[in-house]
PDB file of C-alpha atoms in Angstrom:
ATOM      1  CA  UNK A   1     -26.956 -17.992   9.038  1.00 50.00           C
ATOM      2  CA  UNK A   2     -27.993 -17.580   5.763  1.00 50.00           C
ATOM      3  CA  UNK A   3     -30.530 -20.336   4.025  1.00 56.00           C
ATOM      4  CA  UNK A   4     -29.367 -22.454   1.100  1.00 57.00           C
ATOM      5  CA  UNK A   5     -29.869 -20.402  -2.286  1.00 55.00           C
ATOM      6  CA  UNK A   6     -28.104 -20.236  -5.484  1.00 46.00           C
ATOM      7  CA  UNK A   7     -24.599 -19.556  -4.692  1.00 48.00           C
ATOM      8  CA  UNK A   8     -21.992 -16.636  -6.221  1.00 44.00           C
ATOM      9  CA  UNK A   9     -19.306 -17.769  -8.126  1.00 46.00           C
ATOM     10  CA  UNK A  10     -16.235 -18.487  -5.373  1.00 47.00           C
ATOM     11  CA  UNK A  11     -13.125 -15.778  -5.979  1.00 46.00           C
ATOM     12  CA  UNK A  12      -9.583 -17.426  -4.763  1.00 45.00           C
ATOM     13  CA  UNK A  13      -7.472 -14.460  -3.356  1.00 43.00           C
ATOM     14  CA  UNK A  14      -3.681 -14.079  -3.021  1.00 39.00           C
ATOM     15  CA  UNK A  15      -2.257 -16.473   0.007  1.00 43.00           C
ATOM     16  CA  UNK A  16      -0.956 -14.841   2.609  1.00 43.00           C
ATOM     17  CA  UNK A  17       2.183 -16.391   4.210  1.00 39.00           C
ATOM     18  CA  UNK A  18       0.213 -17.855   6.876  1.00 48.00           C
ATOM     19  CA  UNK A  19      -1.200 -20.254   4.514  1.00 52.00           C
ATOM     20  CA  UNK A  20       2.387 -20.671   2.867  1.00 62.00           C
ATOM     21  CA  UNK A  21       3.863 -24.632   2.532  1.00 69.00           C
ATOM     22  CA  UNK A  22       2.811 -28.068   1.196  1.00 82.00           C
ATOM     23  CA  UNK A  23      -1.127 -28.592   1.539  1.00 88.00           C
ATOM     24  CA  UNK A  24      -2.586 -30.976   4.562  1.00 91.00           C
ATOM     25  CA  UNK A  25      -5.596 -30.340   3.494  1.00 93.00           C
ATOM     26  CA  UNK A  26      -8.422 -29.519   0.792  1.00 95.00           C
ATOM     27  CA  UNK A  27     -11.819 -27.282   0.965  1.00 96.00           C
ATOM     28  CA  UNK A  28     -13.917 -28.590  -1.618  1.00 96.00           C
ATOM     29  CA  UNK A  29     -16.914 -26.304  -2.441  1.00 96.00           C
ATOM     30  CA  UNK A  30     -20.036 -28.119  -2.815  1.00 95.00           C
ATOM     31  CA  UNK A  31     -22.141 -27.166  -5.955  1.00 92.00           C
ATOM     32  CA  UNK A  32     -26.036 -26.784  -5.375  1.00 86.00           C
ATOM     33  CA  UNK A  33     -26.237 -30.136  -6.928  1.00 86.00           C
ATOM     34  CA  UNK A  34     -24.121 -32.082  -4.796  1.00 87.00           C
ATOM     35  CA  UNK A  35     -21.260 -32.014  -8.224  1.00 92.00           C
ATOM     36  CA  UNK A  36     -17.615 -31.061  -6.741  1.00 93.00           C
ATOM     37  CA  UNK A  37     -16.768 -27.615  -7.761  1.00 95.00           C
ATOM     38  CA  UNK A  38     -13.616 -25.515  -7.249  1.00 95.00           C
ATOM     39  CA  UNK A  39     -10.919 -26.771  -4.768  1.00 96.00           C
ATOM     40  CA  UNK A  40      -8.701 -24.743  -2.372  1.00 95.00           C
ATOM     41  CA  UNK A  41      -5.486 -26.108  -0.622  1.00 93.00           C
ATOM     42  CA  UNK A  42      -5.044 -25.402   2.733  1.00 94.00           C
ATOM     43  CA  UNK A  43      -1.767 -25.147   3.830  1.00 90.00           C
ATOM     44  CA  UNK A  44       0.660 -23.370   6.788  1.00 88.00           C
ATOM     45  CA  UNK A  45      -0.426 -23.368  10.070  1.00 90.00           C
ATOM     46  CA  UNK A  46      -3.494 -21.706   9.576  1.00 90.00           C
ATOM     47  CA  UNK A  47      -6.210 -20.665   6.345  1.00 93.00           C
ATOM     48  CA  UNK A  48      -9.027 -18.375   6.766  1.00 95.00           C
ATOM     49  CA  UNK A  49     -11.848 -18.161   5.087  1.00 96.00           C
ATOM     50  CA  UNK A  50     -13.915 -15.447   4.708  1.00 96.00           C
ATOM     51  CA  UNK A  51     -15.388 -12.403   1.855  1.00 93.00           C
ATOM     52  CA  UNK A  52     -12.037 -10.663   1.307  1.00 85.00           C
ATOM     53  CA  UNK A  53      -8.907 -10.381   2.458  1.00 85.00           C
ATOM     54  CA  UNK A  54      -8.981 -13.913   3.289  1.00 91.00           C
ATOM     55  CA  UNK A  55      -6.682 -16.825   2.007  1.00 93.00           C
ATOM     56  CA  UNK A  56      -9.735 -18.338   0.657  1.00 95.00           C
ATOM     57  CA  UNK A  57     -12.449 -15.755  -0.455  1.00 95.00           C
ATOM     58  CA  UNK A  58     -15.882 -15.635  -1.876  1.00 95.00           C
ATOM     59  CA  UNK A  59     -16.416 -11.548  -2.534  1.00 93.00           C
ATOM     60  CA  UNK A  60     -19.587 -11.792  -3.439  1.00 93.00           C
ATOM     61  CA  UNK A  61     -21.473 -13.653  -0.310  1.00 96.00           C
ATOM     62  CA  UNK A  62     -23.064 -11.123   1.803  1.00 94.00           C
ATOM     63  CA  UNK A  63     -23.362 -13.478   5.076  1.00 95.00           C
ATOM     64  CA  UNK A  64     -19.895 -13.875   5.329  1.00 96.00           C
ATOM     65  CA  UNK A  65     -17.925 -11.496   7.460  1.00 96.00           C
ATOM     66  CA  UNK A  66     -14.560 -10.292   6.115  1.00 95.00           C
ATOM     67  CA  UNK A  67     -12.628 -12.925   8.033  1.00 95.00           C
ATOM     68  CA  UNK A  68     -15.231 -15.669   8.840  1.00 97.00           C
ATOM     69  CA  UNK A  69     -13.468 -18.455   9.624  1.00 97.00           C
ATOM     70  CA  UNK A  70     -10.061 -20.311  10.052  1.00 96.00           C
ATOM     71  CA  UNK A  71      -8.590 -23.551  10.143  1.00 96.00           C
ATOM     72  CA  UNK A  72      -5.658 -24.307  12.551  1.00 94.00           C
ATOM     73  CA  UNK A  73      -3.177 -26.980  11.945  1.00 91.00           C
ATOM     74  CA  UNK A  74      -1.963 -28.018  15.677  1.00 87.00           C
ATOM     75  CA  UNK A  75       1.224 -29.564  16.553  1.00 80.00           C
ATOM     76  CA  UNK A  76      -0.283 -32.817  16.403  1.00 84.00           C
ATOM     77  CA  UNK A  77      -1.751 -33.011  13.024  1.00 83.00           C
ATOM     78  CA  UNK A  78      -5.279 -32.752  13.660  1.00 91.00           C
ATOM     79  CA  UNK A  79      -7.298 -29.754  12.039  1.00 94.00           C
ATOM     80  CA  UNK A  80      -9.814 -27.485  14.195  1.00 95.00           C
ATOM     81  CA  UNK A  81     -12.009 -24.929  12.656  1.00 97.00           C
ATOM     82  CA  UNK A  82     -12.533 -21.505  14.884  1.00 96.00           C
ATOM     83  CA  UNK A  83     -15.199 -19.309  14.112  1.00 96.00           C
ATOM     84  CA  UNK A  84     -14.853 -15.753  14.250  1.00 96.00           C
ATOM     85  CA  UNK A  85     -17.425 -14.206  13.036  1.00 93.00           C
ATOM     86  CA  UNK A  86     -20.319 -13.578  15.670  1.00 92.00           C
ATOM     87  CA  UNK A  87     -23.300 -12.751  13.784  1.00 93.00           C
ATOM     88  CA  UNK A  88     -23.705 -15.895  11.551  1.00 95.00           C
ATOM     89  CA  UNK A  89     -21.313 -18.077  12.356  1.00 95.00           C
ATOM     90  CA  UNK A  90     -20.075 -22.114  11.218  1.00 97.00           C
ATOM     91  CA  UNK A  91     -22.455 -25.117  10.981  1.00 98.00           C
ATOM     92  CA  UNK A  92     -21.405 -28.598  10.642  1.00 97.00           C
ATOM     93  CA  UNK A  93     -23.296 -31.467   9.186  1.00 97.00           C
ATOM     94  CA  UNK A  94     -24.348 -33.724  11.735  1.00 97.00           C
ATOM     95  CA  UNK A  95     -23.536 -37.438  10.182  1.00 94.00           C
ATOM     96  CA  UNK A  96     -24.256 -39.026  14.142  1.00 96.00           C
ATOM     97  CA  UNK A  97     -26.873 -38.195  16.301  1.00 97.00           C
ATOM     98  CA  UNK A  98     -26.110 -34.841  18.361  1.00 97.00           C
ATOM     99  CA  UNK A  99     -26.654 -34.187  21.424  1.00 97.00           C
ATOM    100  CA  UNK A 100     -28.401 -30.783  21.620  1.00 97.00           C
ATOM    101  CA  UNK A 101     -28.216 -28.193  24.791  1.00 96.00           C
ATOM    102  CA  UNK A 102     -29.982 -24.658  25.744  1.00 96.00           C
ATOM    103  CA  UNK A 103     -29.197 -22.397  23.286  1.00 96.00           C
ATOM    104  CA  UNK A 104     -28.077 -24.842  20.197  1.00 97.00           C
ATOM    105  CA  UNK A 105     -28.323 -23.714  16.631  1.00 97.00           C
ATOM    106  CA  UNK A 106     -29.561 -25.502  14.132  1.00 97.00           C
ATOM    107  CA  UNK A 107     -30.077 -25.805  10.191  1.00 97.00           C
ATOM    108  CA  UNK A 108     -32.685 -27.703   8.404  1.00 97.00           C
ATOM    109  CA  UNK A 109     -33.493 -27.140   5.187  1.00 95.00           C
ATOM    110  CA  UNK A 110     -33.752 -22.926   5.188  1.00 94.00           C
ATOM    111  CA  UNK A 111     -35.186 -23.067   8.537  1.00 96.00           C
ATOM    112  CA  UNK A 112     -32.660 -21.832  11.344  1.00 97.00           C
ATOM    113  CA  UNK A 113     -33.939 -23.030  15.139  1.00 97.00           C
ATOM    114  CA  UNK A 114     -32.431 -21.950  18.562  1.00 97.00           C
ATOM    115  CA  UNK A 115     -33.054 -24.890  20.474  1.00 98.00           C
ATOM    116  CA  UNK A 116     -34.236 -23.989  24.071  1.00 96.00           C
ATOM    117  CA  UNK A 117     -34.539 -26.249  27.200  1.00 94.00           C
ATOM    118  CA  UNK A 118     -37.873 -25.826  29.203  1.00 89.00           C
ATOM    119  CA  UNK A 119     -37.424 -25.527  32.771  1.00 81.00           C
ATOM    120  CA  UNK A 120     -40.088 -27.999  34.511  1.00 71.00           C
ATOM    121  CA  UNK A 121     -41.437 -24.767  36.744  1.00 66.00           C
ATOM    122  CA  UNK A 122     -42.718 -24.034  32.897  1.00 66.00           C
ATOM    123  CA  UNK A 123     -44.788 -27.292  32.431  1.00 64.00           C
ATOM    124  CA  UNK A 124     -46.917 -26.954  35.178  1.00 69.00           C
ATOM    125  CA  UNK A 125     -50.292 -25.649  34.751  1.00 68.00           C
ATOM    126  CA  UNK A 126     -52.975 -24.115  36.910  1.00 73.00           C
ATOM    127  CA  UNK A 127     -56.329 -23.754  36.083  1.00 77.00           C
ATOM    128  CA  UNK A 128     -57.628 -20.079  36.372  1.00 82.00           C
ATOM    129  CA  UNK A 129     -60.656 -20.561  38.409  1.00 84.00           C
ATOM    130  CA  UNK A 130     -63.434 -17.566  38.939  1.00 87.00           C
ATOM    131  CA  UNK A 131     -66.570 -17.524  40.931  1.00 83.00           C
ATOM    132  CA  UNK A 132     -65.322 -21.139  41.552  1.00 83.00           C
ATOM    133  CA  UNK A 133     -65.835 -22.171  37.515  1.00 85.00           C
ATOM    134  CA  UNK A 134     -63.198 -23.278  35.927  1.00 80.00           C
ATOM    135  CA  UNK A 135     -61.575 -22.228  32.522  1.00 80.00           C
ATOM    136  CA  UNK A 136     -62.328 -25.102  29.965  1.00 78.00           C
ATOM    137  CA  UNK A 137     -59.510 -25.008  28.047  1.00 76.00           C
ATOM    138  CA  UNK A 138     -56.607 -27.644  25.601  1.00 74.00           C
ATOM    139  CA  UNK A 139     -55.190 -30.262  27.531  1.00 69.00           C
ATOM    140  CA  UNK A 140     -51.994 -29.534  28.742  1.00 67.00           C
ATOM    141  CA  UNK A 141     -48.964 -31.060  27.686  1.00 70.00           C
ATOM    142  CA  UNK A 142     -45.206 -31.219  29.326  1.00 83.00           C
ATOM    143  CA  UNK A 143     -43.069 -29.789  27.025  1.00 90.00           C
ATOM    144  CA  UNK A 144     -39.016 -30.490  27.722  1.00 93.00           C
ATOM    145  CA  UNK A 145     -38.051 -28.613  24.976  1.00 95.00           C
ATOM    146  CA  UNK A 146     -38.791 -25.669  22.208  1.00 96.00           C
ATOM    147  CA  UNK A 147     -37.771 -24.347  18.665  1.00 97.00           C
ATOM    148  CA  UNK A 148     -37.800 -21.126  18.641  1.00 97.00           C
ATOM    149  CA  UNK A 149     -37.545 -19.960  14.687  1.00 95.00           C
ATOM    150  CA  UNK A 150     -34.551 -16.934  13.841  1.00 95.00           C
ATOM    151  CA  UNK A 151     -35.920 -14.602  11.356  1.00 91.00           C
ATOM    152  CA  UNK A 152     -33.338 -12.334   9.341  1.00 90.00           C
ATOM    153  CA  UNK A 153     -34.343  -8.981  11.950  1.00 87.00           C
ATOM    154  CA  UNK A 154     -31.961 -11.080  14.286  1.00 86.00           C
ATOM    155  CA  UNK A 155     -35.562 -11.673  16.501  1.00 90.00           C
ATOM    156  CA  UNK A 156     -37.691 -14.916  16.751  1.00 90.00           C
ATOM    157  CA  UNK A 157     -40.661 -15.439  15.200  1.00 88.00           C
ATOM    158  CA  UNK A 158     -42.394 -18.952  15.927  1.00 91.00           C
ATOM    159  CA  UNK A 159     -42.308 -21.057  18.536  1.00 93.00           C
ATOM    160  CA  UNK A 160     -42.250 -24.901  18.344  1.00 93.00           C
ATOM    161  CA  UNK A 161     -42.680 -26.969  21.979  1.00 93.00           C
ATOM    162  CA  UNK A 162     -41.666 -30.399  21.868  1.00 95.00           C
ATOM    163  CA  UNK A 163     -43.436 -33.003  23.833  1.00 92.00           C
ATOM    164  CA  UNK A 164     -43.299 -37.063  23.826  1.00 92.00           C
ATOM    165  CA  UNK A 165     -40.255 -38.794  23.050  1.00 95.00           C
ATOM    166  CA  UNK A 166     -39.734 -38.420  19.442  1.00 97.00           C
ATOM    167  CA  UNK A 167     -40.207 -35.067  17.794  1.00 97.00           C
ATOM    168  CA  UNK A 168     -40.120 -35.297  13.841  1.00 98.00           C
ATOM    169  CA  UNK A 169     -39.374 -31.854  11.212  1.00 98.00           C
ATOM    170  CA  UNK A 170     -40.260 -32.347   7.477  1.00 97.00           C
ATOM    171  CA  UNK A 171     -41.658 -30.632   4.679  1.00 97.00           C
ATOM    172  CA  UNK A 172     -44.921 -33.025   4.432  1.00 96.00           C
ATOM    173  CA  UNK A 173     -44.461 -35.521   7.472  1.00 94.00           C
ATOM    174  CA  UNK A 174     -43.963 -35.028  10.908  1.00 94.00           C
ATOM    175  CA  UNK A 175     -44.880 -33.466  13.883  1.00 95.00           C
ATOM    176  CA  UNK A 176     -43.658 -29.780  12.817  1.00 96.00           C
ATOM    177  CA  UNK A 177     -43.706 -29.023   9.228  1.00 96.00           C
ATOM    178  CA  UNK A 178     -42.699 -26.816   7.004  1.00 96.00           C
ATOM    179  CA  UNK A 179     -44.733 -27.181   3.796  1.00 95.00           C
ATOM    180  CA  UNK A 180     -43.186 -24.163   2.316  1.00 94.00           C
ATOM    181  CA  UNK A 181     -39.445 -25.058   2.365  1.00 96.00           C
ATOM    182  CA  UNK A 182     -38.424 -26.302  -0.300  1.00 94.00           C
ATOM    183  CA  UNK A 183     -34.816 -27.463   0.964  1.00 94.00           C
ATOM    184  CA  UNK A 184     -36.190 -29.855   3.754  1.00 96.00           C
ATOM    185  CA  UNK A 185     -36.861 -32.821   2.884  1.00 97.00           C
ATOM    186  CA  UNK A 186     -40.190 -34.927   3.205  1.00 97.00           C
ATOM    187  CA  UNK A 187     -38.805 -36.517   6.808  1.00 97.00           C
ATOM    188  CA  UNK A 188     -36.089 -34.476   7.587  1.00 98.00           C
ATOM    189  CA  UNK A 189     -34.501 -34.762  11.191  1.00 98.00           C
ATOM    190  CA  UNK A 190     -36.100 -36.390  14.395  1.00 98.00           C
ATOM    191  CA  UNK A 191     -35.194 -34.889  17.685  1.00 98.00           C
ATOM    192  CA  UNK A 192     -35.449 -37.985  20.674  1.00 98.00           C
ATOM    193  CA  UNK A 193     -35.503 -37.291  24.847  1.00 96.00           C
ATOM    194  CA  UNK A 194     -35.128 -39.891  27.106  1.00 95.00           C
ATOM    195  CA  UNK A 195     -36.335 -38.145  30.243  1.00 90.00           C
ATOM    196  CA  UNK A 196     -32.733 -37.096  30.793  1.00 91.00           C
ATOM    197  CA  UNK A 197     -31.295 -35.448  27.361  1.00 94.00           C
ATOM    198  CA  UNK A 198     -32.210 -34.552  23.654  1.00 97.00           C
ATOM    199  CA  UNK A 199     -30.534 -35.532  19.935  1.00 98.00           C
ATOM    200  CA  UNK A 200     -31.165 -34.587  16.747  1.00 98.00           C
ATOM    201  CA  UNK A 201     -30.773 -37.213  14.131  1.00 98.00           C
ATOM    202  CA  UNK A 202     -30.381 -36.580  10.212  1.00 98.00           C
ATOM    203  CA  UNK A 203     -33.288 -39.039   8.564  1.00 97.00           C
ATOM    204  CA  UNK A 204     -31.304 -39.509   5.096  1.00 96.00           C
ATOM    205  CA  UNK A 205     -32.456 -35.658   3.966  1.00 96.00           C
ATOM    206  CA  UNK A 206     -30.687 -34.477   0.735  1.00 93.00           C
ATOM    207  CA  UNK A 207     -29.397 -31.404   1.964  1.00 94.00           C
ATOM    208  CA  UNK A 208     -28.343 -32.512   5.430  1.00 96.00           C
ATOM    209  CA  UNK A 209     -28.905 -31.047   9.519  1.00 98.00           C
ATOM    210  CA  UNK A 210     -26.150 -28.515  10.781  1.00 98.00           C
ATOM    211  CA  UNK A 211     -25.516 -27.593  14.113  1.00 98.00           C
ATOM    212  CA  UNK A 212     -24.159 -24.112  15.378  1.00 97.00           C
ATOM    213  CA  UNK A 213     -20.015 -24.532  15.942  1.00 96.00           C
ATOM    214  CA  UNK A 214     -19.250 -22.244  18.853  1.00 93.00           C
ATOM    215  CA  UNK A 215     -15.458 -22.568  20.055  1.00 94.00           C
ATOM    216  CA  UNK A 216     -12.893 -24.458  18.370  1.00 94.00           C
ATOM    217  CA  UNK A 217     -14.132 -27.841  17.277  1.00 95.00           C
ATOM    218  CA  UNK A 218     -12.215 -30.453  16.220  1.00 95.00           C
ATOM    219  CA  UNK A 219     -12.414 -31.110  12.039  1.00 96.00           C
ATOM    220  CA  UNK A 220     -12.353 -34.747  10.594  1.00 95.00           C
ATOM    221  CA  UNK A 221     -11.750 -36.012   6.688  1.00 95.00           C
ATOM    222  CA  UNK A 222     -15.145 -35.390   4.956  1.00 95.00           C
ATOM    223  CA  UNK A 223     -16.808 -33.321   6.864  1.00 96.00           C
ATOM    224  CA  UNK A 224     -19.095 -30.811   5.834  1.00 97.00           C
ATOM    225  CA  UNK A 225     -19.025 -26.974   6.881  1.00 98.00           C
ATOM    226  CA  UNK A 226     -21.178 -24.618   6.015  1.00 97.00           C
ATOM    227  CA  UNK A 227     -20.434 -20.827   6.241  1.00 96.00           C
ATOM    228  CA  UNK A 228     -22.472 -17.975   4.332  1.00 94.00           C
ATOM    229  CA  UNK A 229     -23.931 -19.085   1.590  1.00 93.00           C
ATOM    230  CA  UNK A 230     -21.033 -21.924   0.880  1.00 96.00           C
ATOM    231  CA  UNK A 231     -20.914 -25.178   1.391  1.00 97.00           C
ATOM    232  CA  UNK A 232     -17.143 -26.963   2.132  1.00 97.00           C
ATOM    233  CA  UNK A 233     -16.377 -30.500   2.108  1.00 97.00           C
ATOM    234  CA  UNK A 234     -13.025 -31.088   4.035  1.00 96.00           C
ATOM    235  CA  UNK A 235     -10.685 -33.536   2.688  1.00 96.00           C
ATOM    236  CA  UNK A 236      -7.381 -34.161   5.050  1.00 93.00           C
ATOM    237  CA  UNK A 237      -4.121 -35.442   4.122  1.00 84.00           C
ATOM    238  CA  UNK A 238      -4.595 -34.359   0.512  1.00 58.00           C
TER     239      UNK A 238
END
């Protein structure tokens, strides 16, 4: 996934006649500072987005794949976006609290985090005891959850545990911070657990929490997608 940066100027390529027919929809491309920029229809029963050879194109992003994306227009009239590219993927903006499972993605500010359940065979300590001394040593804490951090090698680099039942990320407050990122916000997201599951929660940040899209996911009027480097507001009905 790549990080927020300064963006390439968007290239609209020819429309294929898959993407033929009035519009039910508009991709709005988000400018870095939150301005409209260029629009794109989306039309037929399907538009894909991706770096070329793509109804709606953007040449010059090197984290898109050639065909990244697409969105499907079912019988029904509702809109679901399918990601096809493995390697970085489709985030949505999460405007609700989300529920997050082993293995979740996540975007805050540049920062991309696998979210990882801990097992409760992984909380339990025991004290290494020789000649019958034992090790003094931190007090140990029951995690229920970790952050592991996806570097650009495709490997992990740190690892955040999360303990207690409110886990804040910011850039100066919080309870793991990133003082270095300067695209997350001072209190950024909050992750909860209630003994049972965990959320993520948006805390008003200016350049919002994504979550990893893995199948076909349903697509509602304003949301916001983020693929490559681009930012897409979708806008139904127009």
């Amino acid at each position: 996934m790549a990080p927020p940066s300064s963006r390439p100027a968007p290239v609209a390529m020819s429309t294929p006649a898959a993407a033929t027919g009035p519009a039910w929809g508009t991709a709005i491309l988000v400018n870095r500072d939150g301005t409209d920029g260029q629009r794109f229809p989306l039309a037929g029963e399907y538009s894909v987005i991706g770096r070329a050879g793509a109804d709606i194109a953007f040449e010059d992003d090197r984290f898109l794949a050639r065909q990244h994306a697409r969105f499907e227009r079912t019988g029904d009239g509702s809109v679901r976006i399918h990601p096809l590219d493995t390697l970085n993927g489709v985030f949505r903006k999460a405007d609700v609290p989300v529920d997050l499972v082993d293995g979740m993605t996540i975007l805050v500010g540049r920062e991309v985090l696998r979210y990882e359940k801990v097992d409760s065979e992984e909380t339990k300590v025991h004290p290494l005891i020789r000649h019958g001394v034992a090790l003094f040593g931190s007090p140990p804490r029951e995690p229920w959850g970790r952050f592991l951090q996806i570097v650009p090698s495709g490997g992990y680099r740190d690892v955040r545990h999360l303990a207690g039942d409110e886990v804040v990320l910011g850039r100066e407050e919080g309870d793991i911070v990133f003082r270095d990122d300067a695209f997350m916000s001072r209190r950024h997201a909050a992750v909860t657990w209630d003994g049972k599951k965990a959320q993520i929660t948006d805390l008003g940040s200016s350049n919002g929490t994504f979550v990893r899209v893995t199948a076909a996911t349903p697509v509602k009027h304003g949301d916001h997608l983020r693929m490559g480097d681009q930012l897409l507001r979708i806008e139904l009905g127009t």
